[in-house]
Coordinates of C-alpha atoms and ligand atoms in Angstrom, one line a residue:
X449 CA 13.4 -3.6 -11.0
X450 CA 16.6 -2.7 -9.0
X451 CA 16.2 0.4 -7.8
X452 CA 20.5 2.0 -7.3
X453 CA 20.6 2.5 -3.1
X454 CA 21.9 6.1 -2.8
X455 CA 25.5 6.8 -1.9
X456 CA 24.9 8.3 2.1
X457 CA 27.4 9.2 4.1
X458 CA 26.8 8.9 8.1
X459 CA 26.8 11.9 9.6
X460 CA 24.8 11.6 13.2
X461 CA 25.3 9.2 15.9
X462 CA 22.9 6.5 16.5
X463 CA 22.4 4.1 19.0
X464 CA 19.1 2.7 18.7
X465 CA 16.3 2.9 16.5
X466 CA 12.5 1.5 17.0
X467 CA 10.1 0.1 14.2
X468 CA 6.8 -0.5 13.3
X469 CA 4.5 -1.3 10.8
X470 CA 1.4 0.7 10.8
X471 CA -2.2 1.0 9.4
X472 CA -3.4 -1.9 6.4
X473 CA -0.9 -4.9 6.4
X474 CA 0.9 -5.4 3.1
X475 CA 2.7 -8.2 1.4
X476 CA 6.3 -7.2 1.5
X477 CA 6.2 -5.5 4.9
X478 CA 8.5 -8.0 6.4
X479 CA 11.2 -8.0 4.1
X480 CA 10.9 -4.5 4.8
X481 CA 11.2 -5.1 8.4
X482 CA 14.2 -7.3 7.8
X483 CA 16.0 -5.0 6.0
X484 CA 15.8 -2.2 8.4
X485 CA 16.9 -4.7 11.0
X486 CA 19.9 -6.3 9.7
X487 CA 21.1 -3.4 8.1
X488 CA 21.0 -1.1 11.3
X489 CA 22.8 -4.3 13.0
X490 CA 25.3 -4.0 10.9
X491 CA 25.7 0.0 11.2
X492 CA 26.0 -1.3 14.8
X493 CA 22.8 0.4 15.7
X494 CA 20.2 -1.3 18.5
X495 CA 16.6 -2.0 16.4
X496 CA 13.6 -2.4 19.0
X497 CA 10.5 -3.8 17.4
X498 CA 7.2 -2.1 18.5
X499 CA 4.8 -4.3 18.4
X500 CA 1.4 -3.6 16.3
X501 CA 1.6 -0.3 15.3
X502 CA 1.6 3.1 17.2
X503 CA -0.9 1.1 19.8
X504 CA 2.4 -0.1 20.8
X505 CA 4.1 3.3 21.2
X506 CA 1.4 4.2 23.6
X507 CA 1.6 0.9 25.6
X508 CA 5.4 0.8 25.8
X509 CA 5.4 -2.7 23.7
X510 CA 8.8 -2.9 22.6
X511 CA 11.3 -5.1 22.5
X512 CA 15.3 -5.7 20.8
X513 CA 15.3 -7.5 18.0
X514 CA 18.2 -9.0 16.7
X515 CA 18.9 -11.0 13.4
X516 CA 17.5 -14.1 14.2
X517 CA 14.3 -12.0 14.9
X518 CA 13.5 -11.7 11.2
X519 CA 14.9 -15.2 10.1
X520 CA 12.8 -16.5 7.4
X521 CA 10.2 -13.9 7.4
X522 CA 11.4 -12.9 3.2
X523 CA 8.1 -15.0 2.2
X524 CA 5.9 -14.3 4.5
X525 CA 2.5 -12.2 4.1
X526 CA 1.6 -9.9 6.7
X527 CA 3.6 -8.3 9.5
X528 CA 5.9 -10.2 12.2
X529 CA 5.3 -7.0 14.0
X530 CA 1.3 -6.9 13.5
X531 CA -0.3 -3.8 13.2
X532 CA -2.9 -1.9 14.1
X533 CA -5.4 1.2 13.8
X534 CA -4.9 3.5 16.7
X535 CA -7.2 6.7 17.9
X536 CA -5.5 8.0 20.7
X537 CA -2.2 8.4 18.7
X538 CA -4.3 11.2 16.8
X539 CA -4.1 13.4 20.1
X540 CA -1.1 15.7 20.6
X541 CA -0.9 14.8 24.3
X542 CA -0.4 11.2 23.7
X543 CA 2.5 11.6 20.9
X544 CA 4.3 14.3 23.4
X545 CA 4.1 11.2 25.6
X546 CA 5.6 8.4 23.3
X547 CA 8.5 10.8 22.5
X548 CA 9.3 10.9 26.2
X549 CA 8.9 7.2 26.6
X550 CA 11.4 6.8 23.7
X551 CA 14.1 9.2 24.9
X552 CA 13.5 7.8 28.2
X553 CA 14.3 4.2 26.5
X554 CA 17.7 6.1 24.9
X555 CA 15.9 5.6 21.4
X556 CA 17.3 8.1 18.7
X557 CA 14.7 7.9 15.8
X558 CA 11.5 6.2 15.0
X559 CA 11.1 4.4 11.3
X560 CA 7.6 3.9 10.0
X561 CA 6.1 1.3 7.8
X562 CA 3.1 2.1 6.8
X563 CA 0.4 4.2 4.1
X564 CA 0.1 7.9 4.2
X565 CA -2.3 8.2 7.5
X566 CA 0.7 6.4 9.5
X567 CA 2.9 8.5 7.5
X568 CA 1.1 11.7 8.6
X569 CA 1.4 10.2 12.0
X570 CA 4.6 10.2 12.0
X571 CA 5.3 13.9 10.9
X572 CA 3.1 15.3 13.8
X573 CA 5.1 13.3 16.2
X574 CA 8.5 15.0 14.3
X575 CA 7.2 18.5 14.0
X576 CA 5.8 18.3 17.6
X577 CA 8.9 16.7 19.6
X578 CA 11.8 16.7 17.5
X579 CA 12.2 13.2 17.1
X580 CA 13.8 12.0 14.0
X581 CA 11.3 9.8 11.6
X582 CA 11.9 8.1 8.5
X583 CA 9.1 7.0 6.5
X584 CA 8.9 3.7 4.1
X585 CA 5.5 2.8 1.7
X586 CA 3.6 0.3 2.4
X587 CA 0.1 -0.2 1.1
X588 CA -1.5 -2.2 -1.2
X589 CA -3.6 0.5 -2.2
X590 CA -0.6 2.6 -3.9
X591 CA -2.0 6.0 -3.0
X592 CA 0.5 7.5 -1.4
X593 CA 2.1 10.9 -2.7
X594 CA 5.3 11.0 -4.0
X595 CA 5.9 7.0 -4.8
X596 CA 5.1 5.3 -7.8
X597 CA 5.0 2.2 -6.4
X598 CA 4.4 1.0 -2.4
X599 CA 5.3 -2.5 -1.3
X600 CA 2.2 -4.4 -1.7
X601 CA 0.8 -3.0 -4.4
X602 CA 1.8 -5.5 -7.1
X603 CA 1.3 -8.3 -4.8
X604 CA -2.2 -7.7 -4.7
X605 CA -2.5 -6.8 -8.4
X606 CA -1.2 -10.6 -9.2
X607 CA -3.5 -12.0 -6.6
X608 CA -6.5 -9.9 -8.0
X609 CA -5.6 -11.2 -11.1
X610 CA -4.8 -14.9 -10.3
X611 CA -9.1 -14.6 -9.4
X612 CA -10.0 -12.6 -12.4
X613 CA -8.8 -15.3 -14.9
X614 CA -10.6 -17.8 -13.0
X615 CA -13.7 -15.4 -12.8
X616 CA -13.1 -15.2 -16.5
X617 CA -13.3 -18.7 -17.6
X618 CA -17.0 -18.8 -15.6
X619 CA -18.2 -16.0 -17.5
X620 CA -17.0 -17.5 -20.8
X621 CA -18.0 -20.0 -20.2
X622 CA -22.1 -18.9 -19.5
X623 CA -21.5 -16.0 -21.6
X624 CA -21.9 -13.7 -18.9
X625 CA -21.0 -10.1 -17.4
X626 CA -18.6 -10.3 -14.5
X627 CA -18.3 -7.4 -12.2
X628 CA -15.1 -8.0 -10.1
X629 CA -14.8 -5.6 -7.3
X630 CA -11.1 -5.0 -6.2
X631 CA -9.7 -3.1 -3.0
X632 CA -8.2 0.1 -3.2
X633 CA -9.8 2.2 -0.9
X634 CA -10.9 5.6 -2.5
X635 CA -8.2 5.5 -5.0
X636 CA -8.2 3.4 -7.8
X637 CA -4.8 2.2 -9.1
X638 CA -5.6 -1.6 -7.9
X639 CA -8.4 -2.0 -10.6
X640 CA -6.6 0.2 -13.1
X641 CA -3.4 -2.0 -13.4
X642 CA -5.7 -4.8 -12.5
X643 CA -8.3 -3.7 -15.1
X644 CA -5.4 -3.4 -18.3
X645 CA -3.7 -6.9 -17.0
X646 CA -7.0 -8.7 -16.5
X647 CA -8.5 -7.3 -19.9
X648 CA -11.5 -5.9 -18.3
X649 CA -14.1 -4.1 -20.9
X650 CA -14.7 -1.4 -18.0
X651 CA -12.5 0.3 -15.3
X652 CA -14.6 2.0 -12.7
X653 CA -12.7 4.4 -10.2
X654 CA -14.4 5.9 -7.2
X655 CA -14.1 9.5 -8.9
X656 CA -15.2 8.2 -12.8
X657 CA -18.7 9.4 -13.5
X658 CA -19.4 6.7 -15.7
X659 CA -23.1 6.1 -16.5
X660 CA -24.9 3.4 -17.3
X661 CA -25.5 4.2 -20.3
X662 CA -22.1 4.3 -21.4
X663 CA -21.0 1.0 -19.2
X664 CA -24.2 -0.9 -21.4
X665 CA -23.1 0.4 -25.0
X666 CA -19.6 -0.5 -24.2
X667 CA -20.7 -4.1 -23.3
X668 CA -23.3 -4.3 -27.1
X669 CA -20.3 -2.9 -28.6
X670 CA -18.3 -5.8 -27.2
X671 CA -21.0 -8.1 -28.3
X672 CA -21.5 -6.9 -31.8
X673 CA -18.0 -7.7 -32.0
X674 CA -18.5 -11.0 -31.3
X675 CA -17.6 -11.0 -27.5
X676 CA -20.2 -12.9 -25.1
X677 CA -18.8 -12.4 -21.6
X678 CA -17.2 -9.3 -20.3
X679 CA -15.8 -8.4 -17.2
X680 CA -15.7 -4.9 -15.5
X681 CA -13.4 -4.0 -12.8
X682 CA -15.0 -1.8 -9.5
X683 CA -13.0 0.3 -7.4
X684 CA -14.1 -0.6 -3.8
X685 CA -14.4 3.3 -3.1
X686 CA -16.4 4.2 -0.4
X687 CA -19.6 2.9 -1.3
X688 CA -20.0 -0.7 -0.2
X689 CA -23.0 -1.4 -2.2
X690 CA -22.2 0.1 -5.8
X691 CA -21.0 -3.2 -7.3
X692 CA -24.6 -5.1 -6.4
X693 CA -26.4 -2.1 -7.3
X694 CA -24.6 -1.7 -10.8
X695 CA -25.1 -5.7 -11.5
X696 CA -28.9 -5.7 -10.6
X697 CA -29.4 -2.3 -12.5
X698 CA -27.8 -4.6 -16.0
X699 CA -29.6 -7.2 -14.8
X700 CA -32.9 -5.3 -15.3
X701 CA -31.6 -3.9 -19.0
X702 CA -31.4 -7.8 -20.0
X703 CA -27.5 -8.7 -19.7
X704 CA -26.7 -11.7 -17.3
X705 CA -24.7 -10.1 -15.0
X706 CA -22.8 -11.5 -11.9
X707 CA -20.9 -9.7 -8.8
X708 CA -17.9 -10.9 -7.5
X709 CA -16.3 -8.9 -4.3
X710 CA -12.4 -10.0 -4.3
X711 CA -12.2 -8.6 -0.4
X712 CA -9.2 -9.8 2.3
X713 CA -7.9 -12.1 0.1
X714 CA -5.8 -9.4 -2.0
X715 CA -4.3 -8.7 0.7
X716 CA -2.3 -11.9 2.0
X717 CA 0.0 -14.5 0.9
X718 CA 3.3 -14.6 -0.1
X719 CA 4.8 -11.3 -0.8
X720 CA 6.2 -11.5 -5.1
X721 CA 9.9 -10.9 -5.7
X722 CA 9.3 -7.3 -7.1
X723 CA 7.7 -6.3 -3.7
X724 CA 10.5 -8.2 -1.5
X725 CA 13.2 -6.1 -3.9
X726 CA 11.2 -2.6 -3.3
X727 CA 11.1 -3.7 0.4
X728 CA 14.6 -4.8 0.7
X729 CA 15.9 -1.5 -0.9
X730 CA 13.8 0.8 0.8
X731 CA 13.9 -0.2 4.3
X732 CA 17.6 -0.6 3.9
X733 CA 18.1 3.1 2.8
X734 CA 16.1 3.7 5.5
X735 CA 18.7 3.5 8.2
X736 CA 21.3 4.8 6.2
X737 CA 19.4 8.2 5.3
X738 CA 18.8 8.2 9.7
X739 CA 22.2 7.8 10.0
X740 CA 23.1 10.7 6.9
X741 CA 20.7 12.8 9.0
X742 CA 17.8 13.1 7.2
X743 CA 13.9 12.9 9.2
X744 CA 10.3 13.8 8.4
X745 CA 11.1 12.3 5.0
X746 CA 9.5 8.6 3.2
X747 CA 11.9 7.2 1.1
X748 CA 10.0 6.1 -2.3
X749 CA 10.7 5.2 -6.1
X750 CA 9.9 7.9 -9.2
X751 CA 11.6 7.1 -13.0
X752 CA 13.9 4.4 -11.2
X753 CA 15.5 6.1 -8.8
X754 CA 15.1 6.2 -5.1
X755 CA 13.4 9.6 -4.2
X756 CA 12.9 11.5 -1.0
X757 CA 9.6 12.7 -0.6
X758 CA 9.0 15.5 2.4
X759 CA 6.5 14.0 4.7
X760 CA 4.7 17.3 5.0
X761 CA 3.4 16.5 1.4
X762 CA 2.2 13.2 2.2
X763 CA -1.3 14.0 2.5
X764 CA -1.0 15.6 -1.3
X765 CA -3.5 13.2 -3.6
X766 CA -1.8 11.2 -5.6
X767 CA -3.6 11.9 -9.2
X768 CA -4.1 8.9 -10.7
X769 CA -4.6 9.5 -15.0
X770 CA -7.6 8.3 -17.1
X771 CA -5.4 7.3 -19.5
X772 CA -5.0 4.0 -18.3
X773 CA -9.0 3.1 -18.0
X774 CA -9.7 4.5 -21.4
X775 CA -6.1 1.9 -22.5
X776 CA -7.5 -0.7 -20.8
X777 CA -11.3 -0.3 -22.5
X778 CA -9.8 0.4 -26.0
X779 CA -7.7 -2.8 -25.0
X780 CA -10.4 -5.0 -24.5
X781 CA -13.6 -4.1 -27.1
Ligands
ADP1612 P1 -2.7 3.8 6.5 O1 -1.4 4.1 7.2 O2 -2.7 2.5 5.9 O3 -3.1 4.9 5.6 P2 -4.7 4.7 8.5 O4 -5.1 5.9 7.7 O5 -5.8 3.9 9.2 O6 -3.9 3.7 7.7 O7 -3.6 5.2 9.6 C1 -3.0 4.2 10.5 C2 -2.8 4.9 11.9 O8 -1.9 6.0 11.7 C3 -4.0 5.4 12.6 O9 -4.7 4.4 13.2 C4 -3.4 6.4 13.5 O10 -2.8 5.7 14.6 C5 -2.2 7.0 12.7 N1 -2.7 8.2 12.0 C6 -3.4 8.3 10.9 N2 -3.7 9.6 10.6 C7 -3.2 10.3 11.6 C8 -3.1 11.7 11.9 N3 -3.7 12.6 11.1 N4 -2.5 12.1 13.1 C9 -2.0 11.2 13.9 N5 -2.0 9.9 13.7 C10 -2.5 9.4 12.5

């Protein structure tokens, strides 16, 4: 996809800008970073590059970058900048403070990569001290508001799926039930795309209150069919144990049923070319909507347009439908 980069038109001076890259690390985060770089070069605007998050907001760990900074970066996983979970940025004192340190560095605006809890970060530290924000997605897990898609996200549905047709050779193979667990945190669009792509029998989300019952006369049904092995895709959610539990409890009804937790690895390697092009676009609209004099906004994608979404919003839930687990179950049986 090629999302059209709005037509902006500057309308605020800026001299220098600061960056970072907050909260879970995302494939496609530095081709955001580039982007926000290079083009605020261009606009002739000074980038500083805060290193690992808002930790290095409160530390004062900043430093000019210039375009050799993000030279061949395009392909890489992870963040140049690093990032980083950080408590103290929660207190009001402490973002009063990082404003100050800021100004007091001549920087005009603060741009955010990140998912919606450093997104909600950044809209205290704009509501509290007036400092222009600009929001960009980034999150494998895809739940933030207002987005249909974050940079990441289809990254680690490849990479989740790259395993799954492995796993699904092995349980061919032995004729066996595969429970695949996938990341996601407590939403579940990772094992819903991942669920219709892979050709998984059963979706489970963290909110579905699928029973046994039902996940064991989907799997007959499959059988009578003439199917031998299935595979069922598991939300992480907040329950670290559900995916042994729900194998052991199939175990004891009679089917040969194996768990397999995906973990870190969907969230590395090299970033694919649709998450570089979301990256790209975003983080260079970025700068321009600073410089158009927009804040307390996150630039993200809805029916193929670029959309601005109000940061106060970003802790909305993003509803995710159960259309797509009953597709991928009436897909697959
Ligand atoms: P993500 O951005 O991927 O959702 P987190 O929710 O862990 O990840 O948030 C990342 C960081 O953003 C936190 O460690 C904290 O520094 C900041 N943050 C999150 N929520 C808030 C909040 N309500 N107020 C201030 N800062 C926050």
């Amino acid at each position: 996809m090629l999302w059209p980069l709005p037509k902006l038109e500057p309308s605020r001076p800026l001299k220098r800008i600061a960056l970072l890259t907050s909260g879970g690390d995302a494939p496609g985060m530095n081709a955001a970073v580039r982007a926000i770089v290079r083009t605020a070069l261009e606009r002739n605007i000074e980038v500083f590059g805060v290193q690992k998050g808002y930790s290095g907001l409160v530390h004062g760990k900043f430093e000019p970058m210039d375009r050799s900074s993000v030279a061949n970066i395009l392909h890489r996983g992870g963040t140049i900048l690093k990032t980083d979970r950080c408590d103290e940025f929660r207190q009001l004192e402490v973002r009063a403070r990082v404003a100050e340190t800021l100004r007091a560095r001549g920087i005009d605006a603060l741009a955010v990569i990140g998912g919606d809890g450093s997104l909600a970060g950044a809209h205290l530290l704009e509501q509290e001290t007036g400092l222009p924000v600009i929001g960009v997605p980034g999150t494998i897990d895809n739940d933030v508001y207002g987005t249909e898609d974050t940079i990441g996200f289809d990254t680690a549905v490849n990479t989740a799926l790259e395993a799954i047709d492995r796993i699904r050779d092995t349980a061919t193979s032995h004729e066996r039930v595969f429970l695949v667990e996938v990341m996601g945190r407590s939403a579940g669009f990772i094992a819903a795309a991942v669920g219709i792509a892979g050709g998984a029998e059963v979706v489970l989300v963290p909110d579905s209150a699928v029973e046994l019952a039902d996940i064991c006369h989907t799997l007959r049904e499959s059988e009578r069919r003439g199917k031998f092995s299935s595979l069922i895709v598991v939300a992480e959610g907040d329950d670290p144990n559900r995916t042994p539990r729900l194998a052991a409890a199939l175990g004891d009804l009679g089917f040969q049923a194996r768990a397999a937790i995906l973990g870190h690895i969907q969230r590395g390697g090299t970033p694919s070319g649709h998450d570089r092009v979301l990256a790209s676009v975003l983080g260079a609209s970025a700068v321009d909507h600073l410089l158009a004099g927009y804040s307390d906004i996150m630039l993200g994608v809805r029916a193929g347009e670029i959309v601005r979404v109000p940061l106060a919003d970003i802790r909305r839930k993003k509803a995710m439908s159960n259309d797509y687990i009953r597709l991928a179950q009436t897909l697959a049986t």
